[in-house]
Amino acid sequence: MRLFLIFFPFFLFSLNLSEILTHPKSYVRDFYLTEFMRETNSTVLAYKAYNAMYKQKPFKHLRILAKKDKVFEKIYKCVNVKPEYLKEVDVSCILNNGLSLKTISKLKKEDLKYLYNNLPEGKVKSALYVFLNKDFGKVFQNRDLGYYFILNYQSKSIDQNITDFSIFEDKYFHLFVKYAVIYNLNKIQHSLMKTNYKKFDDNVKWWLFLNALKNGNEKLAKKILYSINKKNSKILFWMWLLGNKSAKVKLLKNPRVNIYTLYIYEEENKKFFIKNNIIIYKNKKPKYDQTNPWDVLKFWDEFKRRKDLFKFAKELDSNESLALKALVLDKAFKFKYNFFITPDIYNDRNISLKAFVYAIARQESRFVPASVSRSYALGTMQIMPFLIKNYGGDVFKQFNYKENIKLGVRHIKWLFSQLHDPLMVSYAYNGGIGFVKRKVKSYFKYKGKYEPFLSMELVPYDESREYGKKVIANYIIYNHIFGNKGITLHKVLRVKK
């Protein structure tokens, strides 16, 4: 009788590092490398995967490595300094933004003194002096220190009258104004109303306009708004809200549907033109498999290079690459038409819910099932890996319509059970329910002059702010496509027509 010795390797996992590395550097490859780092028991291979990243994410990736080896634990502590191990890390970690202003504000006096005595001169040491002495009056006397605080610590303690903004009037000034307006720094807001708005670019003017309107100075708000050079649909809409009738006429001539034009269409009972059927002339084998993330990468590469987009669209003639063809046609027609395709991804007796699912899917991925975002959100519904796992899903099955939609619908239903409002659910799907509860619902108004539009323009996160507008417009359109014409933008925004 022979004995066979079977040797199992120390690490067994489903992902093959060598195979992953054969693919081009991209966020798709980074997603697979990240999952490989989680699975492997080999610190060496995990570090090799980390070094091969297209865009490393220190907080995410070093945390994974830190769980595998104490050497990386020290490095992770350097990029994520906490009070409990403050004195264990090198001061260089703190100088490289390892310690946030929010954390500094919560430090004990003895820790503040320790840091102040050990750090070289600079904005971090100056910030420590401010907290040590509770002397916030000097924060905006220095350009670097002022930006450091207003971008990272929008506490009422830094709110003060500012007579001269000249040291901040650079290419980042729109951020200064935006944070003062969004985070209710009232004294700074009133100081900003005394600035000469005419010398600033459109981006700064937009936030100065919102500042004036928010503080009840409609006369100044109008002047600032009218001085904005680029009159896009958002600017024209606000001009109309402030009484300019000709702005409405211009909006009605805009064929592109968005939340602003859609609202005006409803005001005038005008029908909007939507193209939801894409003609497939020859249902042939797809040039690109839209359920394969590596194929989708190749598609995007060709899409960027191709000049004859109508010809490229014909090459995508297949029901299995409908989403890709719609993307190409949209650009080929120079975005003059409103493509709202309806691939067979989900059905529900509740038309409103079905429309909302399609609204999210269109905004998240334009229905391309093998989509991977910079943050590794996956699939048609762009679900984050941690959420997929929380719902008991498999991250590697998310490029399948059925699997991804099932989890997305489950999450949407849960959000509705908590928030009961399509607009709030839209914000939460993008920024998280915690963000909505902490930073949106606390100030958001449906009633009042210029509401809810003013509240919508003041949603703190740029991405979530625009995301909500787009999803709600999609939601109205898909309700109409699916025959539920009783759902209107006026009803969703609780505005009487």
C-alpha positions as a printed Julia matrix, in Angstrom:
497×3 Matrix{Float64}:
   0.0    0.0     0.0
   1.43   3.33   -1.04
   1.1    6.47    1.01
   0.54   9.71   -0.82
   1.48  12.9     0.94
  -0.71  15.79   -0.14
   0.71  19.25    0.59
  -1.74  22.11    0.81
  -0.29  25.55    0.34
  -0.34  27.91    3.32
  -2.72  30.23    1.48
  -5.62  29.06   -0.63
  -7.9   31.61   -2.26
  -9.96  32.13   -5.37
  -8.04  35.07   -6.85
  -4.8   34.65   -8.76
  -2.41  37.58   -8.37
  -0.43  36.78  -11.5
  -3.61  36.7   -13.58
  -4.87  40.0   -12.11
  -1.56  41.69  -12.94
  -1.89  40.79  -16.62
  -4.67  43.37  -16.91
  -4.07  47.1   -17.39
  -3.82  49.41  -14.4
  -7.31  50.65  -13.57
  -9.86  50.9   -10.78
 -11.16  47.51  -11.91
  -7.77  45.94  -11.32
  -7.45  47.8    -8.0
 -10.75  46.28   -6.86
  -9.51  42.76   -7.56
  -6.14  43.53   -5.95
  -7.93  44.8    -2.85
 -10.0   41.64   -2.58
  -6.85  39.6    -3.12
  -5.21  41.46   -0.23
  -8.14  40.54    1.98
  -8.09  36.85    1.02
  -4.42  35.95    1.02
  -2.63  34.78    4.15
   0.7   35.89    2.7
   1.85  39.33    3.84
   4.44  39.36    1.07
   1.85  38.81   -1.67
  -0.55  41.3    -0.06
   2.21  43.92   -0.1
   3.02  43.07   -3.71
  -0.63  43.64   -4.6
  -0.58  46.96   -2.73
   2.52  48.11   -4.64
   0.84  47.2    -7.95
  -2.15  49.47   -7.31
  -3.15  52.06   -9.9
  -4.37  54.39   -7.11
  -3.48  53.37   -3.57
  -5.92  54.19   -0.77
  -3.78  54.32    2.39
  -6.65  54.22    4.9
  -8.23  51.21    3.21
  -5.2   49.26    2.05
  -2.84  49.89    4.97
  -5.61  48.83    7.33
  -5.76  45.48    5.52
  -1.98  45.11    5.72
  -1.96  46.15    9.38
  -4.14  43.15   10.23
  -1.52  40.87    8.68
   1.72  42.26   10.11
   2.73  44.58   12.97
   5.17  46.39   10.7
   2.23  47.72    8.71
   0.31  48.41   11.9
   2.86  51.13   12.69
   2.54  52.59    9.18
  -1.25  52.55    9.41
  -1.12  54.36   12.73
   0.95  57.02   11.02
  -1.77  57.81    8.47
  -4.57  57.46   11.02
  -3.29  59.01   14.25
  -5.53  58.51   17.27
  -5.23  60.07   20.76
  -4.61  56.68   22.38
  -1.32  56.16   20.53
  -0.42  59.78   19.91
   3.02  59.55   21.54
   3.91  56.32   19.74
   4.01  57.87   16.26
   6.65  60.07   14.7
   5.86  63.79   14.45
   6.2   63.54   10.66
   2.97  61.52   10.65
   1.1   64.44   12.2
   2.65  66.93    9.77
   1.4   64.81    6.83
  -2.26  65.14    7.83
  -2.31  61.96    9.91
  -4.11  63.88   12.67
  -7.32  65.71   11.78
  -8.38  69.05   13.23
 -11.48  67.34   14.59
  -9.25  64.94   16.55
  -6.99  67.79   17.69
 -10.05  69.63   19.04
 -10.82  66.68   21.32
  -7.29  66.22   22.72
  -6.51  66.75   26.39
  -4.47  69.84   27.27
  -1.43  67.73   28.13
  -1.51  66.11   24.67
  -1.88  69.48   22.99
   1.17  70.73   24.9
   3.15  67.61   23.99
   2.45  68.11   20.3
   3.06  71.85   20.4
   6.47  71.34   22.01
   7.53  68.67   19.52
   6.3   70.03   16.21
   8.2   72.48   13.99
   6.68  75.81   12.96
   3.79  75.57   10.49
   0.02  75.45   10.19
  -0.37  72.37   12.43
   1.59  73.98   15.25
  -0.37  77.21   14.77
  -3.6   75.2    15.0
  -2.4   73.62   18.23
  -1.73  77.1    19.64
  -5.29  78.11   18.75
  -6.8   75.14   20.61
  -4.42  75.46   23.56
  -5.29  79.09   24.12
  -8.82  78.99   22.69
  -7.74  81.94   20.56
  -9.76  81.5    17.37
  -9.65  85.21   16.55
  -6.33  84.86   14.71
  -7.34  81.93   12.53
  -8.13  84.05    9.48
  -5.12  86.34    9.75
  -3.01  83.73    7.97
  -3.92  82.29    4.57
  -2.78  78.69    5.15
  -4.2   78.53    8.67
  -7.5   80.05    7.55
  -8.0   77.52    4.76
  -6.86  74.72    7.07
  -9.67  75.53    9.49
 -12.54  76.39    7.17
 -12.01  73.31    4.99
 -11.56  70.88    7.89
 -13.2   72.3    11.02
 -16.41  74.24   10.37
 -17.18  74.79   14.04
 -19.06  77.83   15.34
 -15.93  78.63   17.35
 -14.16  79.82   14.17
 -17.07  82.04   13.08
 -16.06  85.71   13.17
 -16.28  88.98   11.3
 -13.65  89.31    8.58
 -12.94  92.76    7.15
 -10.44  91.71    4.49
 -10.6   88.5     2.42
  -7.73  89.42    0.07
  -5.32  86.75    1.36
  -7.92  84.08    0.5
  -8.91  85.43   -2.92
  -7.21  82.79   -5.04
  -8.37  79.81   -7.1
  -9.67  78.12   -3.93
 -11.8   81.03   -2.73
 -15.02  79.39   -3.95
 -14.36  76.64   -1.39
 -13.93  79.21    1.37
 -17.25  80.84    0.49
 -19.02  77.5    -0.02
 -18.07  76.12    3.39
 -19.01  79.36    5.15
 -22.44  79.26    3.48
 -23.15  75.55    3.86
 -22.01  75.25    7.47
 -23.85  78.35    8.72
 -20.88  80.47    9.75
 -23.14  83.5    10.08
 -20.58  86.19   10.88
 -18.4   85.16    7.96
 -21.5   85.07    5.74
 -22.39  88.66    6.64
 -18.79  89.72    6.04
 -18.89  88.12    2.58
 -21.89  90.25    1.61
 -19.64  93.31    1.82
 -17.14  92.0    -0.73
 -17.01  93.25   -4.32
 -18.62  90.3    -6.12
 -17.83  91.73   -9.58
 -14.15  90.77   -9.42
 -14.77  87.05   -8.91
 -15.36  84.18  -11.33
 -18.71  82.44  -11.83
 -17.97  79.72   -9.3
 -17.39  82.2    -6.47
 -20.34  84.33   -7.6
 -22.69  81.33   -7.38
 -21.88  80.8    -3.72
 -22.0   84.53   -3.01
 -25.46  84.54   -4.62
 -26.67  81.7    -2.37
 -25.14  83.49    0.61
 -27.03  86.71   -0.12
 -30.31  84.86   -0.77
 -29.95  82.72    2.33
 -29.45  85.87    4.41
 -32.51  87.59    2.97
 -30.79  90.14    0.74
 -32.69  89.48   -2.5
 -31.57  92.74   -4.12
 -27.88  91.79   -3.76
 -28.64  88.18   -4.7
 -30.19  89.31   -8.0
 -27.23  91.52   -8.86
 -24.78  88.69   -8.24
 -26.87  86.15  -10.16
 -27.25  88.39  -13.19
 -23.5   89.05  -13.24
 -22.75  85.32  -13.75
 -21.48  84.93  -17.31
 -22.46  81.37  -18.11
 -26.24  81.16  -18.0
 -26.82  77.41  -17.75
 -30.2   75.89  -16.84
 -29.5   76.23  -13.1
 -28.79  79.96  -13.39
 -31.78  80.55  -15.68
 -34.04  78.65  -13.27
 -32.99  80.86  -10.37
 -33.4   83.96  -12.51
 -36.97  82.79  -13.15
 -37.58  82.11   -9.45
 -36.45  85.65   -8.76
 -38.94  87.06  -11.26
 -37.3   87.02  -14.7
 -39.97  85.77  -17.13
 -37.63  85.66  -20.15
 -35.5   83.08  -18.32
 -38.48  80.69  -18.42
 -38.71  81.08  -22.21
 -35.04  80.13  -22.56
 -35.52  77.09  -20.33
 -38.46  75.92  -22.42
 -36.22  76.01  -25.49
 -33.68  73.72  -23.83
 -34.3   70.17  -25.14
 -32.13  68.54  -22.49
 -34.18  67.32  -19.53
 -32.85  68.01  -16.05
 -34.53  68.93  -12.78
 -34.7   72.63  -13.76
 -36.13  72.22  -17.26
 -38.43  69.45  -16.09
 -39.94  71.72  -13.45
 -40.57  74.45  -16.04
 -42.08  71.92  -18.47
 -44.55  70.96  -15.75
 -45.33  74.6   -15.03
 -46.31  75.08  -18.66
 -47.85  71.6   -19.16
 -45.27  71.01  -21.87
 -44.34  67.47  -22.85
 -40.7   66.49  -22.7
 -39.14  64.39  -25.44
 -37.63  61.11  -24.28
 -35.95  58.4   -26.37
 -36.28  55.09  -24.55
 -36.03  52.67  -27.49
 -32.68  51.97  -29.12
 -32.99  50.26  -32.5
 -30.91  47.14  -32.9
 -30.49  46.62  -36.65
 -28.63  43.31  -36.43
 -28.7   41.39  -33.2
 -25.21  40.0   -33.6
 -22.58  38.74  -31.2
 -21.6   41.68  -28.99
 -18.29  43.39  -29.72
 -17.89  43.92  -26.0
 -19.37  41.88  -23.18
 -20.92  44.51  -20.9
 -21.01  41.99  -18.04
 -17.22  41.62  -18.16
 -15.36  44.47  -16.4
 -12.2   43.95  -18.48
 -14.25  44.17  -21.68
 -15.97  47.31  -20.43
 -12.53  48.86  -19.86
 -11.67  48.12  -23.5
 -14.96  49.7   -24.55
 -14.16  52.93  -22.68
 -10.7   53.02  -24.2
 -12.13  52.75  -27.72
 -14.95  55.18  -26.91
 -12.37  57.86  -26.05
 -10.44  57.27  -29.28
 -13.24  56.89  -31.83
 -14.24  59.89  -33.92
 -17.07  58.43  -36.0
 -19.4   57.61  -33.12
 -22.39  56.68  -35.28
 -20.27  54.0   -36.94
 -19.09  52.84  -33.53
 -22.73  52.61  -32.36
 -23.57  50.33  -35.32
 -20.7   48.04  -34.3
 -22.45  47.64  -30.95
 -25.65  46.3   -32.49
 -26.65  43.67  -29.96
 -29.27  43.36  -27.26
 -26.41  42.23  -25.05
 -24.6   45.57  -25.39
 -27.61  47.89  -25.39
 -26.3   50.04  -22.55
 -22.98  50.6   -24.32
 -24.71  51.58  -27.57
 -26.94  54.08  -25.71
 -23.86  55.74  -24.22
 -22.25  56.13  -27.63
 -25.41  57.46  -29.28
 -25.92  60.01  -26.52
 -22.53  61.53  -27.25
 -22.89  61.09  -31.02
 -26.03  63.27  -30.94
 -24.09  65.79  -28.78
 -26.45  65.17  -25.84
 -29.36  66.85  -27.65
 -31.67  63.89  -27.04
 -32.72  62.35  -23.76
 -31.84  58.65  -23.8
 -33.7   56.79  -21.06
 -33.38  53.14  -22.01
 -35.41  50.45  -20.26
 -33.44  47.18  -20.25
 -35.31  44.3   -18.67
 -33.6   44.42  -15.27
 -36.47  44.67  -12.79
 -40.23  44.46  -12.61
 -42.63  45.35   -9.82
 -46.37  45.98   -9.45
 -45.37  49.1    -7.55
 -44.56  51.32  -10.56
 -43.17  54.05   -8.32
 -40.61  51.67   -6.82
 -39.74  50.26  -10.23
 -39.21  53.79  -11.57
 -36.97  54.62   -8.62
 -34.83  51.53   -9.21
 -34.38  52.51  -12.86
 -33.65  56.11  -11.82
 -30.82  54.95   -9.55
 -29.47  52.45  -12.09
 -29.35  55.07  -14.84
 -27.51  57.56  -12.65
 -25.14  55.04  -11.12
 -24.01  53.09  -14.18
 -26.16  53.98  -17.19
 -27.17  50.3   -16.94
 -23.67  48.96  -17.67
 -23.6   45.87  -15.41
 -19.8   45.53  -15.16
 -19.24  49.04  -13.81
 -16.6   49.62  -11.1
 -16.2   53.05   -9.52
 -13.13  54.69   -7.99
 -14.37  53.63   -4.57
 -15.0   50.07   -5.9
 -18.78  50.38   -5.96
 -19.94  47.49   -8.13
 -22.46  46.67  -10.81
 -25.54  48.33  -12.24
 -26.59  49.69   -8.85
 -23.02  50.53   -7.81
 -23.11  48.86   -4.4
 -20.12  49.13   -2.09
 -18.4   45.82   -1.21
 -19.01  46.21    2.53
 -22.75  46.66    1.89
 -22.83  43.65   -0.42
 -21.29  41.54    2.33
 -23.67  42.98    4.94
 -26.58  41.8     2.8
 -25.0   38.36    2.42
 -24.04  38.88   -1.22
 -20.96  37.84   -3.18
 -18.8   40.72   -4.45
 -17.73  38.64   -7.45
 -21.31  38.11   -8.68
 -22.23  41.79   -8.92
 -21.69  42.11  -12.68
 -24.8   40.02  -13.16
 -27.94  42.16  -13.49
 -30.12  39.84  -11.41
 -27.79  39.54   -8.41
 -26.85  43.23   -8.26
 -30.4   44.53   -8.76
 -31.71  42.21   -6.05
 -29.31  43.7    -3.47
 -29.87  47.24   -4.74
 -33.64  46.92   -4.42
 -33.26  45.5    -0.94
 -31.17  48.49    0.09
 -33.58  50.98   -1.52
 -36.53  49.44    0.33
 -34.64  49.7     3.6
 -33.79  53.36    2.95
 -37.45  54.13    2.19
 -38.49  52.42    5.43
 -36.2   54.85    7.29
 -36.63  58.08    5.32
 -40.02  57.86    3.52
 -38.97  60.46    0.93
 -37.62  59.89   -2.62
 -35.29  62.91   -2.46
 -33.84  61.94    0.93
 -33.43  58.34   -0.25
 -31.55  59.62   -3.3
 -29.12  61.54   -1.08
 -28.76  58.53    1.23
 -28.08  56.09   -1.61
 -25.13  58.24   -2.58
 -23.83  59.65    0.71
 -25.19  57.19    3.26
 -28.11  57.37    5.66
 -25.89  58.79    8.42
 -24.96  61.71    6.19
 -28.64  62.45    5.47
 -29.69  62.27    9.12
 -26.76  64.37   10.39
 -26.22  66.89    7.63
 -29.32  67.13    5.44
 -32.57  66.5     7.33
 -31.53  68.79   10.18
 -31.76  71.9     8.0
 -33.74  70.85    4.9
 -36.99  72.72    4.31
 -39.89  71.95    1.98
 -41.82  75.06    2.96
 -40.65  78.64    2.79
 -39.61  81.14    0.16
 -37.55  79.51   -2.59
 -37.86  76.12   -0.9
 -37.09  73.31   -1.34
 -34.77  74.6    -4.09
 -32.58  76.64   -1.75
 -32.15  73.66    0.59
 -31.3   71.47   -2.4
 -28.5   73.84   -3.43
 -27.07  73.74    0.11
 -26.65  69.96    0.5
 -23.09  69.71    1.94
 -21.47  67.12   -0.37
 -21.06  68.27   -3.98
 -21.58  64.79   -5.4
 -24.67  64.05   -3.3
 -26.15  67.47   -4.08
 -26.06  66.93   -7.84
 -26.84  63.23   -7.54
 -30.14  63.94   -5.8
 -31.24  66.34   -8.53
 -30.44  63.88  -11.29
 -32.05  60.86   -9.63
 -35.29  62.72   -8.93
 -35.48  63.91  -12.54
 -34.86  60.3   -13.66
 -37.53  59.12  -11.23
 -40.19  61.4   -12.73
 -39.27  60.4   -16.28
 -39.29  56.66  -15.61
 -42.66  56.96  -13.87
 -44.02  58.51  -17.06
 -42.35  55.86  -19.25
 -43.94  53.1   -17.15
 -47.36  54.77  -17.3
 -47.52  56.39  -13.86
 -48.05  60.01  -14.97
 -49.57  60.98  -11.63
 -46.08  61.31  -10.17
 -44.78  64.8   -10.93
 -41.79  66.83   -9.84
 -44.11  69.33   -8.15
 -45.62  66.54   -6.05
 -42.27  65.01   -5.11
 -40.89  68.42   -4.1
 -44.19  69.29   -2.37
 -44.67  72.46   -4.38
 -48.16  73.62   -5.35
 -48.5   74.2    -9.07
